[in-house]
GROMACS .gro file of C-alpha atoms in nm:
model
  196
    1UNK     CA    1  -3.167  -8.026  -2.380
    2UNK     CA    2  -2.855  -8.146  -2.207
    3UNK     CA    3  -2.933  -8.332  -1.888
    4UNK     CA    4  -2.616  -8.329  -1.690
    5UNK     CA    5  -2.426  -8.115  -1.447
    6UNK     CA    6  -2.059  -8.134  -1.383
    7UNK     CA    7  -1.990  -8.196  -1.017
    8UNK     CA    8  -1.860  -7.905  -0.811
    9UNK     CA    9  -1.701  -7.904  -0.469
   10UNK     CA   10  -2.017  -7.747  -0.324
   11UNK     CA   11  -2.228  -8.020  -0.481
   12UNK     CA   12  -1.996  -8.288  -0.340
   13UNK     CA   13  -2.014  -8.128   0.002
   14UNK     CA   14  -2.394  -8.120  -0.001
   15UNK     CA   15  -2.402  -8.483  -0.112
   16UNK     CA   16  -2.183  -8.582   0.181
   17UNK     CA   17  -2.380  -8.363   0.420
   18UNK     CA   18  -2.726  -8.494   0.331
   19UNK     CA   19  -2.640  -8.857   0.273
   20UNK     CA   20  -2.423  -8.865   0.586
   21UNK     CA   21  -2.719  -8.748   0.792
   22UNK     CA   22  -2.955  -8.998   0.629
   23UNK     CA   23  -2.701  -9.279   0.674
   24UNK     CA   24  -2.692  -9.197   1.046
   25UNK     CA   25  -3.071  -9.229   1.059
   26UNK     CA   26  -3.060  -9.566   0.883
   27UNK     CA   27  -2.797  -9.695   1.127
   28UNK     CA   28  -3.040  -9.617   1.409
   29UNK     CA   29  -3.310  -9.848   1.264
   30UNK     CA   30  -3.173 -10.181   1.396
   31UNK     CA   31  -3.182 -10.257   1.765
   32UNK     CA   32  -2.880 -10.483   1.805
   33UNK     CA   33  -2.712 -10.663   2.091
   34UNK     CA   34  -2.340 -10.631   2.170
   35UNK     CA   35  -2.103 -10.628   1.994
   36UNK     CA   36  -2.310 -10.534   1.687
   37UNK     CA   37  -2.459 -10.234   1.865
   38UNK     CA   38  -2.107 -10.092   1.901
   39UNK     CA   39  -2.046 -10.141   1.528
   40UNK     CA   40  -2.366  -9.950   1.450
   41UNK     CA   41  -2.264  -9.667   1.683
   42UNK     CA   42  -1.923  -9.647   1.513
   43UNK     CA   43  -2.093  -9.643   1.171
   44UNK     CA   44  -2.326  -9.366   1.290
   45UNK     CA   45  -2.032  -9.160   1.412
   46UNK     CA   46  -1.852  -9.214   1.080
   47UNK     CA   47  -2.165  -9.101   0.895
   48UNK     CA   48  -2.195  -8.790   1.112
   49UNK     CA   49  -1.828  -8.706   1.059
   50UNK     CA   50  -1.879  -8.743   0.685
   51UNK     CA   51  -2.178  -8.509   0.708
   52UNK     CA   52  -1.969  -8.256   0.903
   53UNK     CA   53  -1.690  -8.280   0.644
   54UNK     CA   54  -1.951  -8.218   0.375
   55UNK     CA   55  -2.074  -7.913   0.565
   56UNK     CA   56  -1.718  -7.777   0.584
   57UNK     CA   57  -1.676  -7.823   0.208
   58UNK     CA   58  -2.006  -7.641   0.146
   59UNK     CA   59  -1.906  -7.354   0.375
   60UNK     CA   60  -1.570  -7.314   0.203
   61UNK     CA   61  -1.723  -7.327  -0.146
   62UNK     CA   62  -2.024  -7.103  -0.070
   63UNK     CA   63  -2.104  -6.885  -0.367
   64UNK     CA   64  -1.793  -6.992  -0.556
   65UNK     CA   65  -1.962  -7.219  -0.807
   66UNK     CA   66  -2.338  -7.173  -0.765
   67UNK     CA   67  -2.494  -7.217  -1.111
   68UNK     CA   68  -2.805  -7.042  -1.241
   69UNK     CA   69  -3.144  -7.197  -1.162
   70UNK     CA   70  -3.382  -7.362  -1.406
   71UNK     CA   71  -3.745  -7.344  -1.290
   72UNK     CA   72  -3.854  -7.646  -1.496
   73UNK     CA   73  -3.587  -7.861  -1.334
   74UNK     CA   74  -3.680  -7.716  -0.994
   75UNK     CA   75  -4.036  -7.841  -1.045
   76UNK     CA   76  -3.924  -8.188  -1.161
   77UNK     CA   77  -3.688  -8.219  -0.866
   78UNK     CA   78  -3.954  -8.117  -0.615
   79UNK     CA   79  -4.207  -8.352  -0.778
   80UNK     CA   80  -3.968  -8.648  -0.733
   81UNK     CA   81  -3.898  -8.560  -0.369
   82UNK     CA   82  -4.267  -8.501  -0.284
   83UNK     CA   83  -4.360  -8.830  -0.453
   84UNK     CA   84  -4.087  -9.007  -0.251
   85UNK     CA   85  -4.212  -8.874   0.082
   86UNK     CA   86  -4.578  -8.938  -0.007
   87UNK     CA   87  -4.512  -9.296  -0.117
   88UNK     CA   88  -4.300  -9.374   0.189
   89UNK     CA   89  -4.540  -9.209   0.431
   90UNK     CA   90  -4.861  -9.354   0.290
   91UNK     CA   91  -4.705  -9.695   0.241
   92UNK     CA   92  -4.573  -9.700   0.598
   93UNK     CA   93  -4.915  -9.600   0.731
   94UNK     CA   94  -5.086  -9.876   0.532
   95UNK     CA   95  -4.835 -10.138   0.645
   96UNK     CA   96  -4.891 -10.030   1.004
   97UNK     CA   97  -5.269 -10.052   0.964
   98UNK     CA   98  -5.258 -10.407   0.830
   99UNK     CA   99  -5.014 -10.522   1.099
  100UNK     CA  100  -4.705 -10.551   0.879
  101UNK     CA  101  -4.506 -10.273   1.041
  102UNK     CA  102  -4.194 -10.492   1.042
  103UNK     CA  103  -4.178 -10.436   0.665
  104UNK     CA  104  -4.183 -10.055   0.684
  105UNK     CA  105  -3.801 -10.033   0.651
  106UNK     CA  106  -3.823 -10.248   0.336
  107UNK     CA  107  -4.079 -10.016   0.179
  108UNK     CA  108  -3.896  -9.697   0.274
  109UNK     CA  109  -3.565  -9.836   0.149
  110UNK     CA  110  -3.722  -9.934  -0.184
  111UNK     CA  111  -3.877  -9.588  -0.225
  112UNK     CA  112  -3.545  -9.421  -0.139
  113UNK     CA  113  -3.365  -9.640  -0.393
  114UNK     CA  114  -3.622  -9.573  -0.664
  115UNK     CA  115  -3.614  -9.196  -0.610
  116UNK     CA  116  -3.242  -9.186  -0.693
  117UNK     CA  117  -3.311  -9.311  -1.048
  118UNK     CA  118  -3.498  -9.003  -1.179
  119UNK     CA  119  -3.271  -8.775  -0.974
  120UNK     CA  120  -2.954  -8.902  -1.147
  121UNK     CA  121  -3.011  -8.706  -1.472
  122UNK     CA  122  -3.163  -8.407  -1.292
  123UNK     CA  123  -2.863  -8.370  -1.063
  124UNK     CA  124  -2.607  -8.481  -1.320
  125UNK     CA  125  -2.476  -8.758  -1.093
  126UNK     CA  126  -2.466  -9.087  -1.285
  127UNK     CA  127  -2.351  -9.271  -0.970
  128UNK     CA  128  -2.700  -9.221  -0.827
  129UNK     CA  129  -2.829  -9.494  -1.061
  130UNK     CA  130  -2.616  -9.777  -0.922
  131UNK     CA  131  -2.674  -9.639  -0.571
  132UNK     CA  132  -3.050  -9.651  -0.628
  133UNK     CA  133  -3.038 -10.004  -0.766
  134UNK     CA  134  -2.819 -10.122  -0.478
  135UNK     CA  135  -3.058  -9.970  -0.221
  136UNK     CA  136  -3.350 -10.144  -0.396
  137UNK     CA  137  -3.155 -10.471  -0.380
  138UNK     CA  138  -3.109 -10.422  -0.004
  139UNK     CA  139  -3.486 -10.372   0.025
  140UNK     CA  140  -3.546 -10.693  -0.170
  141UNK     CA  141  -3.305 -10.887   0.054
  142UNK     CA  142  -3.486 -10.744   0.355
  143UNK     CA  143  -3.822 -10.852   0.214
  144UNK     CA  144  -3.706 -11.208   0.152
  145UNK     CA  145  -3.540 -11.227   0.495
  146UNK     CA  146  -3.854 -11.085   0.654
  147UNK     CA  147  -4.058 -11.374   0.520
  148UNK     CA  148  -3.833 -11.602   0.726
  149UNK     CA  149  -3.793 -11.380   1.034
  150UNK     CA  150  -3.926 -11.025   1.063
  151UNK     CA  151  -3.658 -10.957   1.326
  152UNK     CA  152  -3.392 -10.961   1.054
  153UNK     CA  153  -3.553 -10.680   0.852
  154UNK     CA  154  -3.434 -10.376   1.050
  155UNK     CA  155  -3.082 -10.514   1.081
  156UNK     CA  156  -3.040 -10.599   0.713
  157UNK     CA  157  -3.221 -10.300   0.567
  158UNK     CA  158  -3.103 -10.038   0.816
  159UNK     CA  159  -2.740 -10.145   0.805
  160UNK     CA  160  -2.734 -10.210   0.430
  161UNK     CA  161  -2.899  -9.883   0.331
  162UNK     CA  162  -2.688  -9.689   0.580
  163UNK     CA  163  -2.366  -9.835   0.444
  164UNK     CA  164  -2.463  -9.759   0.085
  165UNK     CA  165  -2.554  -9.398   0.161
  166UNK     CA  166  -2.239  -9.352   0.368
  167UNK     CA  167  -2.029  -9.501   0.088
  168UNK     CA  168  -2.178  -9.267  -0.171
  169UNK     CA  169  -2.131  -8.967   0.061
  170UNK     CA  170  -1.767  -9.059   0.118
  171UNK     CA  171  -1.702  -9.110  -0.254
  172UNK     CA  172  -1.857  -8.769  -0.324
  173UNK     CA  173  -1.596  -8.609  -0.098
  174UNK     CA  174  -1.313  -8.795  -0.270
  175UNK     CA  175  -1.420  -8.727  -0.628
  176UNK     CA  176  -1.217  -8.449  -0.781
  177UNK     CA  177  -1.424  -8.211  -0.993
  178UNK     CA  178  -1.284  -8.100  -1.327
  179UNK     CA  179  -1.076  -7.784  -1.332
  180UNK     CA  180  -1.338  -7.594  -1.533
  181UNK     CA  181  -1.680  -7.711  -1.415
  182UNK     CA  182  -1.960  -7.665  -1.665
  183UNK     CA  183  -2.320  -7.613  -1.564
  184UNK     CA  184  -2.607  -7.702  -1.794
  185UNK     CA  185  -2.864  -7.493  -1.612
  186UNK     CA  186  -3.018  -7.776  -1.413
  187UNK     CA  187  -3.114  -7.562  -1.121
  188UNK     CA  188  -3.311  -7.738  -0.856
  189UNK     CA  189  -3.335  -7.511  -0.551
  190UNK     CA  190  -2.978  -7.433  -0.453
  191UNK     CA  191  -2.989  -7.612  -0.121
  192UNK     CA  192  -3.162  -7.914  -0.274
  193UNK     CA  193  -3.025  -7.925  -0.625
  194UNK     CA  194  -2.674  -7.969  -0.499
  195UNK     CA  195  -2.756  -8.229  -0.237
  196UNK     CA  196  -2.611  -8.510  -0.448
   0.00000   0.00000   0.00000
C-alpha cells in the first residue's frame, strides 16, 4: 500500500489554519516581562494571521481537490490523535498531582512532537518528521532548563514550540503543490486528514 499523499492547496491551507491556531496557544504559555511580552504578542498575531490565511486558502479550494476517504486510515489517524490527547491530559494531571506542574509544558510539547511522527506517513507530509523531532528537542531543552530553574520552562517550551509550529504553517502556505496532484486514498476525516 502506498503511504503518501501529494499536497494540495486545501491541505496546505488546513495545515496553516490548525498549526497557526496552536502556535498562538503556545505563545500564550510564557508570562514574560517587557519587552519580551511584546515580542510574544507580535508572534501570536503573526500566528493568527497565518491561520486566517490558511482559512482563506481552504475556503477558496473547498471541494476542488477533496480526495476519497479510506476508513482504515481514518481509524489510524483518530487513534494517533486520541492517544496524543490522552497522554498529554493524563500526564499533565499526574505532574500536577505530584507537584511538578512546571514541567507540564515539557510533557505536552514532547507528546505533540511525538504525535507528528506517525502522522507524517498517514498525511503524506514528510516535513512532519523533522517538525516532530524539533518539537521533541525543544521539550528536552525545557526539561534540562527546568532542572536549573522551573521559571525558564514556559518561556523556552512555549516560545520554541510556537515558533516551530508557526514556521511549519508558513512553509505549508508557501509550498507549491504539483500541477496534477495525486491522491493515494489516505482519507482521514476530511477536516482532520488535511490539517497538515
